Coordinates of C-alpha atoms and ligand atoms in Angstrom, one line a residue:
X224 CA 47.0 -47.0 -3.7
X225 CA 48.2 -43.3 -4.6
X226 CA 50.4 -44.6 -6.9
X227 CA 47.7 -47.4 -8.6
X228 CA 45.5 -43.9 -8.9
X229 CA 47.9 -41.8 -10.2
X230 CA 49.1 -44.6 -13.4
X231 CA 45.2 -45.1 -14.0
X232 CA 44.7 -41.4 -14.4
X233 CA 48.7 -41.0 -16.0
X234 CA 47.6 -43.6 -18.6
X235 CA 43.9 -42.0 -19.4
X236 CA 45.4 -38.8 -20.4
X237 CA 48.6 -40.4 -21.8
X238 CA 46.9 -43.3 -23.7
X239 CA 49.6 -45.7 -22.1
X240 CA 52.3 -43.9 -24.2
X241 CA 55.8 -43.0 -22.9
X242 CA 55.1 -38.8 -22.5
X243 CA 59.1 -38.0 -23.4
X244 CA 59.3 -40.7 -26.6
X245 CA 55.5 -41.7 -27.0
X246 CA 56.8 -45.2 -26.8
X247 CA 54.9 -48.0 -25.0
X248 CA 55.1 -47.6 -21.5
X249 CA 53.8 -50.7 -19.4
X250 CA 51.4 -50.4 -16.5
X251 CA 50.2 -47.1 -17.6
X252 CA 53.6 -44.9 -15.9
X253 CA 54.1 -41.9 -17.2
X254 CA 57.7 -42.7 -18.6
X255 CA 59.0 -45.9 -20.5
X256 CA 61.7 -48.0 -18.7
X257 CA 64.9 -46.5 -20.8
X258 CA 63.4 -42.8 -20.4
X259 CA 62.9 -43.2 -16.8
X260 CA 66.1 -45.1 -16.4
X261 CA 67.6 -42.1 -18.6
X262 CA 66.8 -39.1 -16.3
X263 CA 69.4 -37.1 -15.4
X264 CA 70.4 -37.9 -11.5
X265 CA 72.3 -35.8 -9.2
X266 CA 75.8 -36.9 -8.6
X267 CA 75.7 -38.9 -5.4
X268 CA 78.6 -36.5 -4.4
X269 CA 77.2 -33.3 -3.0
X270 CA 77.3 -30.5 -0.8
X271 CA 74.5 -31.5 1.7
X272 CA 73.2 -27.9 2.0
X273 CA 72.8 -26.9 -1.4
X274 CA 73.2 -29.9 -3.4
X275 CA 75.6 -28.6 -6.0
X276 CA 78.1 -31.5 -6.8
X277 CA 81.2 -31.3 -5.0
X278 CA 83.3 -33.6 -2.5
X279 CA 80.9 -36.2 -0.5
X280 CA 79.5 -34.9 2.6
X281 CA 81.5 -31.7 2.7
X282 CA 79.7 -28.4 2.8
X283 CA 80.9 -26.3 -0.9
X284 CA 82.8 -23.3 -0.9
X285 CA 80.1 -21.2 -1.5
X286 CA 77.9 -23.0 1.7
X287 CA 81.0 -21.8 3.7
X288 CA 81.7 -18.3 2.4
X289 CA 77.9 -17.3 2.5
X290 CA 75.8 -18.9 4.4
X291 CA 72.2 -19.4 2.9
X292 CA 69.2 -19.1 5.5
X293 CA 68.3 -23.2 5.0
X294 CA 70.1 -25.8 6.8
X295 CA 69.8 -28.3 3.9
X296 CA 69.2 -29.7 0.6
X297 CA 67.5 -33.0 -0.9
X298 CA 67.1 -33.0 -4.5
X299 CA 66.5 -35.6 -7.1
X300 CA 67.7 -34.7 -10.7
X301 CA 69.7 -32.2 -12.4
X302 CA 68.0 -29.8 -14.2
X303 CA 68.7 -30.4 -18.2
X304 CA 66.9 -32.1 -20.6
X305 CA 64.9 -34.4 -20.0
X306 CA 64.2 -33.3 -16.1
X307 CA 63.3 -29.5 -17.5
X308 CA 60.5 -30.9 -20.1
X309 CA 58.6 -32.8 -17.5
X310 CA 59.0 -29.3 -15.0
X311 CA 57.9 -26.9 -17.3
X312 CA 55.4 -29.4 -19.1
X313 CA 53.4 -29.3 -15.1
X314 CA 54.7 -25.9 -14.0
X315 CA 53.3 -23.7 -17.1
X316 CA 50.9 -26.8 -19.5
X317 CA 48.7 -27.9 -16.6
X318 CA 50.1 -31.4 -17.5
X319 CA 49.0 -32.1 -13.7
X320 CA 49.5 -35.9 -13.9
X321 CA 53.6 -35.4 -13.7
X322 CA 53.1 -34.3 -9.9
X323 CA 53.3 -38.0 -9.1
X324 CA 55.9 -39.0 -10.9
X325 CA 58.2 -36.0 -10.2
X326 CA 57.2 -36.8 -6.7
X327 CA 58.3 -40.0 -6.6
X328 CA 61.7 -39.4 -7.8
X329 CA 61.8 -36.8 -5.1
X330 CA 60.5 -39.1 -2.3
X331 CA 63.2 -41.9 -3.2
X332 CA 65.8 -39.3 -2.1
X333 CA 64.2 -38.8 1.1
X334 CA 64.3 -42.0 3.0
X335 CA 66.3 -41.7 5.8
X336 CA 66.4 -38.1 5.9
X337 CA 65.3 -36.8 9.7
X338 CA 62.1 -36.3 10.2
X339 CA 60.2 -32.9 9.6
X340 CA 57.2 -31.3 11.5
X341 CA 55.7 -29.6 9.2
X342 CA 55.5 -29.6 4.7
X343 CA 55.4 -26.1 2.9
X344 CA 54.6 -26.1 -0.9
X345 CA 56.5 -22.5 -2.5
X346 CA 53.5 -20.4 -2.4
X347 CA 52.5 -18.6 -5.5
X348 CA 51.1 -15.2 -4.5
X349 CA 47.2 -15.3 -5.0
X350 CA 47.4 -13.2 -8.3
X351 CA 50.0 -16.2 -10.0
X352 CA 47.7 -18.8 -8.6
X353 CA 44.3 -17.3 -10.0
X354 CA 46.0 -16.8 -13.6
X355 CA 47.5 -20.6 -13.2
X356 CA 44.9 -22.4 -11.6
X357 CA 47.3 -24.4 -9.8
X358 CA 50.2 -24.2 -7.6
X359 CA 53.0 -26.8 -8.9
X360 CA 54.7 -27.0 -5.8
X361 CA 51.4 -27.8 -4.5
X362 CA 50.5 -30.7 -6.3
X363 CA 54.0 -32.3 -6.0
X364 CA 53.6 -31.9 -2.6
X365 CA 50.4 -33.5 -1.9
X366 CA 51.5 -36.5 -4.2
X367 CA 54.6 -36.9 -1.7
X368 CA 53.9 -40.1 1.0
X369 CA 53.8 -37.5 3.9
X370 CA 54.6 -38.4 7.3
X371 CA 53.7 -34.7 8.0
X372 CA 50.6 -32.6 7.5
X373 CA 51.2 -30.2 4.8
X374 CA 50.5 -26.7 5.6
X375 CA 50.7 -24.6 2.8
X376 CA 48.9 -21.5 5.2
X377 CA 52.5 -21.1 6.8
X378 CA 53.3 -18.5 4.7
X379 CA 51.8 -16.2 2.0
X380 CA 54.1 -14.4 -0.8
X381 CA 52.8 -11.9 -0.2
X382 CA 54.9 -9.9 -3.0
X383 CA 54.4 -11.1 -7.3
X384 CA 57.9 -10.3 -8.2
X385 CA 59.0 -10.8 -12.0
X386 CA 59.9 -14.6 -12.8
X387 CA 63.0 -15.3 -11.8
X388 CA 63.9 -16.8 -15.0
X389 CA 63.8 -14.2 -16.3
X390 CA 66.4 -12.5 -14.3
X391 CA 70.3 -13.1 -14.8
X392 CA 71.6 -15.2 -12.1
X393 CA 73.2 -11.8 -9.7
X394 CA 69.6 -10.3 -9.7
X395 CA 67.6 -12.6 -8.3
X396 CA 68.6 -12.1 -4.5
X397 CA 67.5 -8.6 -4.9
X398 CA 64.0 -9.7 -6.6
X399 CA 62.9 -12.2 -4.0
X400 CA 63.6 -10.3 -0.8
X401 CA 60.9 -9.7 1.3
X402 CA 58.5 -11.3 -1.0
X403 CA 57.3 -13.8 1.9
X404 CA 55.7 -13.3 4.8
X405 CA 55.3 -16.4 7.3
X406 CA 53.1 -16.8 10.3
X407 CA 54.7 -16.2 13.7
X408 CA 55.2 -18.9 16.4
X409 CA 56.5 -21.6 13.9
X410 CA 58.0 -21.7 17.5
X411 CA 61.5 -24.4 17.2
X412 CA 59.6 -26.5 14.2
X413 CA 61.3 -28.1 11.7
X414 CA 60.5 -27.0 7.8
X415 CA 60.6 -29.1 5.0
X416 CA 60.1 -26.4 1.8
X417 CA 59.2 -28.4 -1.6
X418 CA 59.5 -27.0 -4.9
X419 CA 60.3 -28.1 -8.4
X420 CA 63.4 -26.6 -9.4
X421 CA 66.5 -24.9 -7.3
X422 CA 68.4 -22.3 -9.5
X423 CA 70.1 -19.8 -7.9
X424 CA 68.5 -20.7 -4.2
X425 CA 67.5 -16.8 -4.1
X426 CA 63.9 -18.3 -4.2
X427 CA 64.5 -20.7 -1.3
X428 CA 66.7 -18.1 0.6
X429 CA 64.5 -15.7 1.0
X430 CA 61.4 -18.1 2.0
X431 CA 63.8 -19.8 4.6
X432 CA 64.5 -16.5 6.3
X433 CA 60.8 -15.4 6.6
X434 CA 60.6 -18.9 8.4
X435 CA 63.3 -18.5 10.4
X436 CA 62.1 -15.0 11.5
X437 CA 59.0 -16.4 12.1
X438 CA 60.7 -19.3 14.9
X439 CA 61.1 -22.2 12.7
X440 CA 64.6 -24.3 14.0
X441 CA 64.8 -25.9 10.6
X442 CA 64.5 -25.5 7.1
X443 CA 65.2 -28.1 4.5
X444 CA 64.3 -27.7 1.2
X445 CA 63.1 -30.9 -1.2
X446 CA 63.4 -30.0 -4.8
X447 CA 62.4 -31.8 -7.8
X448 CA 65.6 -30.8 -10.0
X449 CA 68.6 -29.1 -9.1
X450 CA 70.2 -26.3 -11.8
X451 CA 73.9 -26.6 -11.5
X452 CA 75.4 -23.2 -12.2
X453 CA 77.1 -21.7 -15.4
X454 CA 80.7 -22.3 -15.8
X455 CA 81.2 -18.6 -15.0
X456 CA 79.1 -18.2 -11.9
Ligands
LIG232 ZN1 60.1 -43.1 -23.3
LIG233 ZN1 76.7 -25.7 -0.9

């Protein structure tokens, strides 16, 4: 029904044209068939904490050597072209009528995945969401088939730091710390934390420790699109 919804209002806005090659796509979708097949996909083979591509099942290097604050990963492309149009096209043009489709390629990685308690959208602080009108995270959120409530009151960033991406990769640890601030008493829940894109994890780090400060047993975070580090990282 969601999804019905979602092509009917996908195919008003994108006159039943393919948004990536404005070729015919059928049933209003968002995508054509070869663009949709065409989408970059994780590797199968990844570190189940991070999601960086590496030898099946086995926690990377990196996972080992430094811990980050969530317990896992789930993550449906890679981040390159043409997984970073469709992000940026919702995240910064308002094109809102992605959210489903980047949600769905989301919620096909998460069957069979354990069971959460409770779905947090990567809040915006309140001065980024009045000057957006939107929270990204939100609305891929909402357009995920839940079988939790989402509660995006958890936690409040309650610090506007610069964009990351505009940061080199070492300095966006520093610029994220502290910039959440959950509610206490998440008492032993377990976290599922969407957002669109995972680049460094600083981000994700940072909001994963203000949960687990706050109690929460579990964090897990469900991205969109996975950035896969430069060769020199
Ligand atoms: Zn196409
Ligand atoms: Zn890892």
């Amino acid at each position: 029904m969601l999804v019905h919804a979602a092509r009917q209002i996908a195919s008003l806005l994108f006159g039943g044209r393919c948004f990536l090659c404005r070729g015919t796509s059928h049933g209003g979708a968002v995508l054509c068939t070869p663009c949709r097949d065409d989408l970059p996909r994780l590797s199968a083979s990844r570190c189940p904490r991070c999601a960086l591509p590496g030898p099946p099942d086995a926690v990377c290097g990196r996972c080992l050597a430094h811990p980050p604050q969530y317990d896992a990963t789930i993550a449906a492309l890679s981040y390159e072209f043409p997984a970073d149009v469709l992000v940026q096209a919702l995240k910064y043009r308002g094109e809102l009528a992605l959210a489903p489709l980047l949600a769905e390629l989301l919620a096909a990685q998460l069957a069979g995945e354990a069971a959460v308690d409770v779905v947090l959208p990567v809040p915006l602080s309140a001065e980024r969401l009045r000057a957006r009108g939107y929270n990204h995270a939100m609305e891929i959120a909402r357009a995920l088939p839940l079988a939790a409530p989402l509660a995006p009151e958890l936690c409040a960033r309650v610090r506007d730091t610069p964009a990351q991406s505009d940061l080199p990769w070492a300095a966006r640890a520093r610029n994220v710390r502290g910039a959440f601030q959950c509610r206490d008493a998440l008492d032993e829940l377990s976290v599922a934390v969407v957002d669109d894109v995972m680049t460094t994890g600083a981000t994700l780090d940072a909001l994963a420790q203000a949960l687990k400060r706050a109690g929460a047993a579990r964090v897990v975070n469900w991205v969109v699109a996975r950035t896969l580090p430069p060769t020199d990282f």
